Amino acid sequence: MSDAACLTTVAEVAENLAFLMPIGPAETRPASWHLQVEVQWAGPDGSRGRIIVALDRGAAEATAANLLGLGPGEIPAEQDSLEACNELANVIAGNLLPVLYGEDHEFHLVPPEPVPLAPLIGRTVLWLALVEGVIGVAIQGDADNTRILKAVRIPPVPQP
Amino acid sequence: MAFSVLVVDDNRLMRNMVARAVCLSGLAISAVLEAGDGAQALAALRSQWVDLVLLDINMPVMDGEEFLRQLRADTALSATLVVVVSTESSQPRIARLKAMGAGFIHKPFRPEALVAAVNELMASKAGAMP
């Protein structure tokens, strides 16, 4: 699955869940992250991994303000920002896994947890620019799990 | 009919948002209650009347699928309308939830999707009556 399809999925969740305004791939990285949340997942055949969603201050505060329905200029409490970003990460992970692996597999998602701020690394790292800030998403773990990939691979059409 | 609705989600902000969507949906609502997991939801259902449960799946303590299983096994509660509101995309799991009589809407969702799911459930329930 292409990074573009994954980025589109992240953008759709940001827009439809948190009413953020996606611009496209981020050309510049934020000077620092404000929050990072991980969602661990377990899939078929013992496969497992984690998806880390990172938000700069603008993206985190806008996510919380929009989920809470705050008015312009109102700043959400830090705990609200964390809970909002947890939910955003949960929905991003839930929507990304079937894009990566197909809808025939069952995945168990562990409830999201904040993790210490760190540079994003992984098989795939996505950077989404928003009007409000930047969201980074790192996909780590068994993203290259050949058993899953084999299960979702479409066989070639036989040639006559 | 005015619905008493129970929103079950481990995330407080998401409960708040789903509750707002319920109020925006145009459905007649008499009360909106909240629970943070499946066990809390079962306790709430045993202490007060609820017409409709809006249920998340991925929750600690008791997840949505186990909640639904226990609800359907409880003769006093088994007829309660349930709409699953989840990021779930696994077709086998969605089929399993629907086989337990639940409607399904995918997160993120619009209020109109909620109305459609509730109407579909009520129609199928009416169709199943003798």
CSV table of C-alpha atoms in Angstrom, one decimal:
chain,number,residue,atom,x,y,z
A,1,MET,CA,0.0,0.0,0.0
A,2,SER,CA,1.4,3.4,-0.9
A,3,ASP,CA,2.3,6.1,1.6
A,4,ALA,CA,-0.1,8.4,-0.3
A,5,ALA,CA,-3.0,6.1,0.5
A,6,CYS,CA,-2.0,6.0,4.2
A,7,LEU,CA,-1.6,9.8,4.3
A,8,THR,CA,-5.0,10.2,2.8
A,9,THR,CA,-6.4,8.0,5.5
A,10,VAL,CA,-4.8,10.1,8.2
A,11,ALA,CA,-6.0,13.3,6.6
A,12,GLU,CA,-9.6,12.0,6.4
A,13,VAL,CA,-9.6,11.0,10.0
A,14,ALA,CA,-8.1,14.3,11.1
A,15,GLU,CA,-10.8,16.1,9.1
A,16,ASN,CA,-13.8,14.0,9.9
A,17,LEU,CA,-13.1,13.2,13.5
A,18,ALA,CA,-11.4,16.3,14.8
A,19,PHE,CA,-12.5,18.8,12.2
A,20,LEU,CA,-8.9,19.7,11.5
A,21,MET,CA,-7.9,21.2,8.1
A,22,PRO,CA,-5.4,19.1,6.2
A,23,ILE,CA,-3.2,20.7,3.6
A,24,GLY,CA,-1.0,17.8,2.4
A,25,PRO,CA,2.4,16.3,3.1
A,26,ALA,CA,4.3,18.4,5.5
A,27,GLU,CA,7.4,20.0,3.8
A,28,THR,CA,9.0,21.0,7.1
A,29,ARG,CA,9.2,19.1,10.4
A,30,PRO,CA,7.9,20.8,13.6
A,31,ALA,CA,10.6,22.2,15.9
A,32,SER,CA,9.2,20.0,18.6
A,33,TRP,CA,6.3,17.6,19.3
A,34,HIS,CA,3.8,18.4,22.0
A,35,LEU,CA,2.4,14.9,22.5
A,36,GLN,CA,3.0,11.4,21.2
A,37,VAL,CA,0.6,8.6,21.6
A,38,GLU,CA,1.1,4.9,20.7
A,39,VAL,CA,-1.5,2.3,19.8
A,40,GLN,CA,-0.1,-1.3,20.0
A,41,TRP,CA,-1.9,-3.8,17.8
A,42,ALA,CA,-1.9,-7.6,17.5
A,43,GLY,CA,-3.0,-9.3,14.4
A,44,PRO,CA,-3.2,-12.8,12.8
A,45,ASP,CA,-0.5,-15.4,13.1
A,46,GLY,CA,1.1,-13.6,16.1
A,47,SER,CA,1.9,-10.5,14.2
A,48,ARG,CA,2.1,-7.3,16.2
A,49,GLY,CA,3.3,-3.7,15.9
A,50,ARG,CA,2.5,-0.2,17.0
A,51,ILE,CA,1.4,3.0,15.4
A,52,ILE,CA,2.8,6.2,17.0
A,53,VAL,CA,0.9,9.5,16.4
A,54,ALA,CA,2.7,12.7,17.2
A,55,LEU,CA,1.2,16.2,17.3
A,56,ASP,CA,2.8,19.6,17.6
A,57,ARG,CA,1.2,22.0,20.0
A,58,GLY,CA,-1.1,23.6,17.3
A,59,ALA,CA,-2.5,20.2,16.2
A,60,ALA,CA,-2.9,18.9,19.7
A,61,GLU,CA,-4.8,22.0,21.0
A,62,ALA,CA,-7.0,22.2,17.9
A,63,THR,CA,-7.9,18.5,18.2
A,64,ALA,CA,-9.0,19.0,21.8
A,65,ALA,CA,-10.7,22.3,21.2
A,66,ASN,CA,-12.7,20.8,18.3
A,67,LEU,CA,-13.6,17.6,20.1
A,68,LEU,CA,-14.8,19.6,23.1
A,69,GLY,CA,-16.6,22.2,21.0
A,70,LEU,CA,-14.6,25.1,22.5
A,71,GLY,CA,-15.0,28.6,21.2
A,72,PRO,CA,-12.3,30.6,19.3
A,73,GLY,CA,-9.4,31.6,21.6
A,74,GLU,CA,-10.3,29.0,24.3
A,75,ILE,CA,-7.3,26.9,25.2
A,76,PRO,CA,-8.0,23.3,26.2
A,77,ALA,CA,-6.6,21.9,29.5
A,78,GLU,CA,-3.6,19.7,29.1
A,79,GLN,CA,-5.5,16.6,30.2
A,80,ASP,CA,-8.2,17.3,27.5
A,81,SER,CA,-5.4,17.6,24.9
A,82,LEU,CA,-4.1,14.2,25.9
A,83,GLU,CA,-7.5,12.5,25.9
A,84,ALA,CA,-8.3,14.1,22.5
A,85,CYS,CA,-5.0,12.9,21.0
A,86,ASN,CA,-5.5,9.4,22.4
A,87,GLU,CA,-8.8,9.2,20.6
A,88,LEU,CA,-7.3,10.6,17.4
A,89,ALA,CA,-4.5,8.0,17.6
A,90,ASN,CA,-7.0,5.2,18.2
A,91,VAL,CA,-9.1,6.1,15.2
A,92,ILE,CA,-6.0,6.7,13.0
A,93,ALA,CA,-4.7,3.2,13.9
A,94,GLY,CA,-8.1,1.6,13.4
A,95,ASN,CA,-8.4,3.1,10.0
A,96,LEU,CA,-4.8,2.6,8.9
A,97,LEU,CA,-4.5,-1.2,9.6
A,98,PRO,CA,-7.1,-2.3,7.0
A,99,VAL,CA,-5.5,0.1,4.5
A,100,LEU,CA,-2.2,-1.6,5.1
A,101,TYR,CA,-3.4,-5.2,5.4
A,102,GLY,CA,-6.9,-5.5,4.0
A,103,GLU,CA,-10.3,-5.9,5.7
A,104,ASP,CA,-10.2,-9.7,6.0
A,105,HIS,CA,-8.0,-9.6,9.1
A,106,GLU,CA,-8.9,-9.0,12.7
A,107,PHE,CA,-6.7,-6.7,14.7
A,108,HIS,CA,-6.8,-6.2,18.5
A,109,LEU,CA,-5.9,-2.6,19.4
A,110,VAL,CA,-4.6,-1.9,22.9
A,111,PRO,CA,-6.0,1.4,24.3
A,112,PRO,CA,-3.8,4.3,23.4
A,113,GLU,CA,-1.0,5.4,25.7
A,114,PRO,CA,1.1,8.5,25.8
A,115,VAL,CA,4.8,7.8,25.1
A,116,PRO,CA,8.0,10.0,25.7
A,117,LEU,CA,8.7,12.5,22.9
A,118,ALA,CA,11.2,11.1,20.5
A,119,PRO,CA,12.0,11.3,16.8
A,120,LEU,CA,9.7,9.3,14.6
A,121,ILE,CA,11.1,6.2,13.1
A,122,GLY,CA,9.6,3.1,11.4
A,123,ARG,CA,9.0,1.4,8.1
A,124,THR,CA,6.7,4.2,7.2
A,125,VAL,CA,6.6,7.7,8.7
A,126,LEU,CA,3.9,10.1,7.4
A,127,TRP,CA,3.9,13.8,7.9
A,128,LEU,CA,0.6,15.6,7.5
A,129,ALA,CA,0.5,19.4,7.4
A,130,LEU,CA,-2.6,21.1,8.7
A,131,VAL,CA,-3.7,24.6,8.9
A,132,GLU,CA,-3.5,24.2,12.7
A,133,GLY,CA,-0.1,22.4,12.8
A,134,VAL,CA,1.6,19.1,12.0
A,135,ILE,CA,0.7,15.4,12.7
A,136,GLY,CA,3.3,12.7,12.3
A,137,VAL,CA,2.5,9.0,12.1
A,138,ALA,CA,5.1,6.2,12.5
A,139,ILE,CA,4.1,2.7,11.6
A,140,GLN,CA,6.4,0.2,13.4
A,141,GLY,CA,6.6,-3.5,14.0
A,142,ASP,CA,5.4,-6.3,11.8
A,143,ALA,CA,4.5,-4.0,8.9
A,144,ASP,CA,6.5,-6.3,6.7
A,145,ASN,CA,5.0,-9.4,8.1
A,146,THR,CA,5.1,-11.7,5.1
A,147,ARG,CA,2.3,-14.0,6.4
A,148,ILE,CA,-0.2,-11.1,6.4
A,149,LEU,CA,1.1,-9.7,3.1
A,150,LYS,CA,0.7,-13.1,1.5
A,151,ALA,CA,-2.8,-13.3,2.8
A,152,VAL,CA,-3.9,-10.1,1.2
A,153,ARG,CA,-1.8,-10.3,-2.0
A,154,ILE,CA,-4.0,-10.5,-5.1
A,155,PRO,CA,-2.8,-13.4,-7.3
A,156,PRO,CA,-1.8,-12.4,-10.8
A,157,VAL,CA,-4.4,-13.0,-13.5
A,158,PRO,CA,-3.4,-16.1,-15.5
A,159,GLN,CA,-2.3,-15.3,-19.1
A,160,PRO,CA,-4.1,-17.2,-21.9
B,1,MET,CA,-40.8,7.6,20.7
B,2,ALA,CA,-38.1,9.4,22.7
B,3,PHE,CA,-34.9,7.5,23.2
B,4,SER,CA,-33.0,7.1,26.4
B,5,VAL,CA,-29.5,6.6,25.1
B,6,LEU,CA,-26.4,5.1,26.7
B,7,VAL,CA,-23.1,6.1,25.2
B,8,VAL,CA,-20.3,3.5,26.0
B,9,ASP,CA,-16.8,4.6,25.3
B,10,ASP,CA,-13.6,4.7,27.4
B,11,ASN,CA,-12.7,8.1,26.1
B,12,ARG,CA,-14.5,10.9,27.9
B,13,LEU,CA,-14.1,13.4,25.0
B,14,MET,CA,-15.5,10.8,22.6
B,15,ARG,CA,-18.5,10.1,24.8
B,16,ASN,CA,-19.0,13.9,24.8
B,17,MET,CA,-18.8,14.0,21.0
B,18,VAL,CA,-21.1,11.1,20.4
B,19,ALA,CA,-23.6,12.6,22.8
B,20,ARG,CA,-23.5,15.8,20.9
B,21,ALA,CA,-24.0,13.9,17.6
B,22,VAL,CA,-27.0,12.1,19.2
B,23,CYS,CA,-28.5,15.5,20.0
B,24,LEU,CA,-27.8,16.8,16.5
B,25,SER,CA,-29.2,13.7,14.8
B,26,GLY,CA,-32.8,14.8,15.0
B,27,LEU,CA,-33.8,11.7,17.0
B,28,ALA,CA,-36.1,12.4,19.9
B,29,ILE,CA,-33.9,12.0,23.0
B,30,SER,CA,-35.2,11.9,26.5
B,31,ALA,CA,-31.8,11.2,28.2
B,32,VAL,CA,-28.2,10.6,27.4
B,33,LEU,CA,-26.3,8.4,29.9
B,34,GLU,CA,-22.6,7.5,29.8
B,35,ALA,CA,-20.4,4.5,30.6
B,36,GLY,CA,-16.7,4.0,30.3
B,37,ASP,CA,-16.6,0.3,29.5
B,38,GLY,CA,-18.8,-2.7,29.0
B,39,ALA,CA,-19.0,-3.6,32.7
B,40,GLN,CA,-20.1,-0.2,33.6
B,41,ALA,CA,-22.6,-0.3,30.8
B,42,LEU,CA,-24.2,-3.6,32.0
B,43,ALA,CA,-24.5,-2.1,35.5
B,44,ALA,CA,-26.2,1.0,34.1
B,45,LEU,CA,-28.6,-1.1,32.1
B,46,ARG,CA,-29.6,-3.1,35.1
B,47,SER,CA,-30.4,0.0,37.1
B,48,GLN,CA,-32.2,2.2,34.6
B,49,TRP,CA,-34.2,2.0,31.4
B,50,VAL,CA,-32.2,2.5,28.2
B,51,ASP,CA,-33.7,2.2,24.7
B,52,LEU,CA,-30.5,2.5,22.7
B,53,VAL,CA,-26.8,1.7,23.4
B,54,LEU,CA,-24.1,3.4,21.3
B,55,LEU,CA,-21.1,1.1,21.8
B,56,ASP,CA,-17.4,1.4,21.3
B,57,ILE,CA,-15.5,-1.9,20.8
B,58,ASN,CA,-11.9,-1.2,21.9
B,59,MET,CA,-12.2,-0.6,25.6
B,60,PRO,CA,-10.4,-1.8,28.8
B,61,VAL,CA,-12.0,-4.0,31.5
B,62,MET,CA,-14.8,-5.3,29.2
B,63,ASP,CA,-14.7,-4.6,25.5
B,64,GLY,CA,-17.7,-4.0,23.3
B,65,GLU,CA,-17.9,-7.4,21.8
B,66,GLU,CA,-18.0,-9.1,25.2
B,67,PHE,CA,-20.5,-6.6,26.4
B,68,LEU,CA,-22.8,-7.4,23.5
B,69,ARG,CA,-22.4,-11.1,24.1
B,70,GLN,CA,-23.4,-10.7,27.8
B,71,LEU,CA,-26.3,-8.4,26.9
B,72,ARG,CA,-27.8,-10.8,24.4
B,73,ALA,CA,-27.5,-13.6,27.0
B,74,ASP,CA,-29.5,-11.6,29.6
B,75,THR,CA,-33.2,-12.2,29.0
B,76,ALA,CA,-34.1,-8.9,30.7
B,77,LEU,CA,-31.8,-6.9,28.5
B,78,SER,CA,-31.4,-8.9,25.3
B,79,ALA,CA,-33.9,-6.8,23.2
B,80,THR,CA,-32.0,-3.5,23.8
B,81,LEU,CA,-31.1,-1.7,20.6
B,82,VAL,CA,-27.3,-1.5,20.1
B,83,VAL,CA,-25.4,0.4,17.5
B,84,VAL,CA,-21.6,-0.2,17.4
B,85,VAL,CA,-19.6,3.0,16.9
B,86,SER,CA,-16.1,1.9,16.1
B,87,THR,CA,-13.0,2.2,14.0
B,88,GLU,CA,-13.4,-1.5,13.3
B,89,SER,CA,-13.0,-2.4,9.7
B,90,SER,CA,-12.5,-6.2,10.0
B,91,GLN,CA,-15.3,-7.7,7.9
B,92,PRO,CA,-15.4,-11.0,9.9
B,93,ARG,CA,-15.7,-9.0,13.2
B,94,ILE,CA,-18.4,-6.7,11.8
B,95,ALA,CA,-20.3,-9.7,10.5
B,96,ARG,CA,-20.1,-11.2,14.0
B,97,LEU,CA,-21.4,-8.0,15.7
B,98,LYS,CA,-24.3,-7.8,13.2
B,99,ALA,CA,-25.1,-11.4,13.8
B,100,MET,CA,-25.7,-10.4,17.4
B,101,GLY,CA,-28.3,-7.9,16.3
B,102,ALA,CA,-26.2,-4.8,16.4
B,103,GLY,CA,-26.1,-1.9,13.9
B,104,PHE,CA,-22.7,-0.6,12.9
B,105,ILE,CA,-21.3,2.8,12.0
B,106,HIS,CA,-17.7,3.5,11.4
B,107,LYS,CA,-15.7,6.2,13.3
B,108,PRO,CA,-15.5,9.0,12.4
B,109,PHE,CA,-19.2,9.3,11.6
B,110,ARG,CA,-21.8,12.0,10.8
B,111,PRO,CA,-25.1,12.3,12.8
B,112,GLU,CA,-27.1,11.2,9.7
B,113,ALA,CA,-25.3,7.8,9.8
B,114,LEU,CA,-26.5,7.3,13.3
B,115,VAL,CA,-30.1,8.1,12.3
B,116,ALA,CA,-29.9,5.6,9.4
B,117,ALA,CA,-28.5,2.9,11.6
B,118,VAL,CA,-31.2,3.4,14.3
B,119,ASN,CA,-33.9,3.4,11.7
B,120,GLU,CA,-32.5,0.2,10.1
B,121,LEU,CA,-32.4,-1.5,13.4
B,122,MET,CA,-36.0,-0.5,14.3
B,123,ALA,CA,-37.2,-1.6,10.9
B,124,SER,CA,-35.6,-5.0,11.2
B,125,LYS,CA,-36.9,-5.4,14.8
B,126,ALA,CA,-40.5,-4.5,13.6
B,127,GLY,CA,-40.1,-7.0,10.7
B,128,ALA,CA,-39.1,-9.7,13.2
B,129,MET,CA,-42.2,-9.2,15.3
B,130,PRO,CA,-45.0,-11.8,14.8
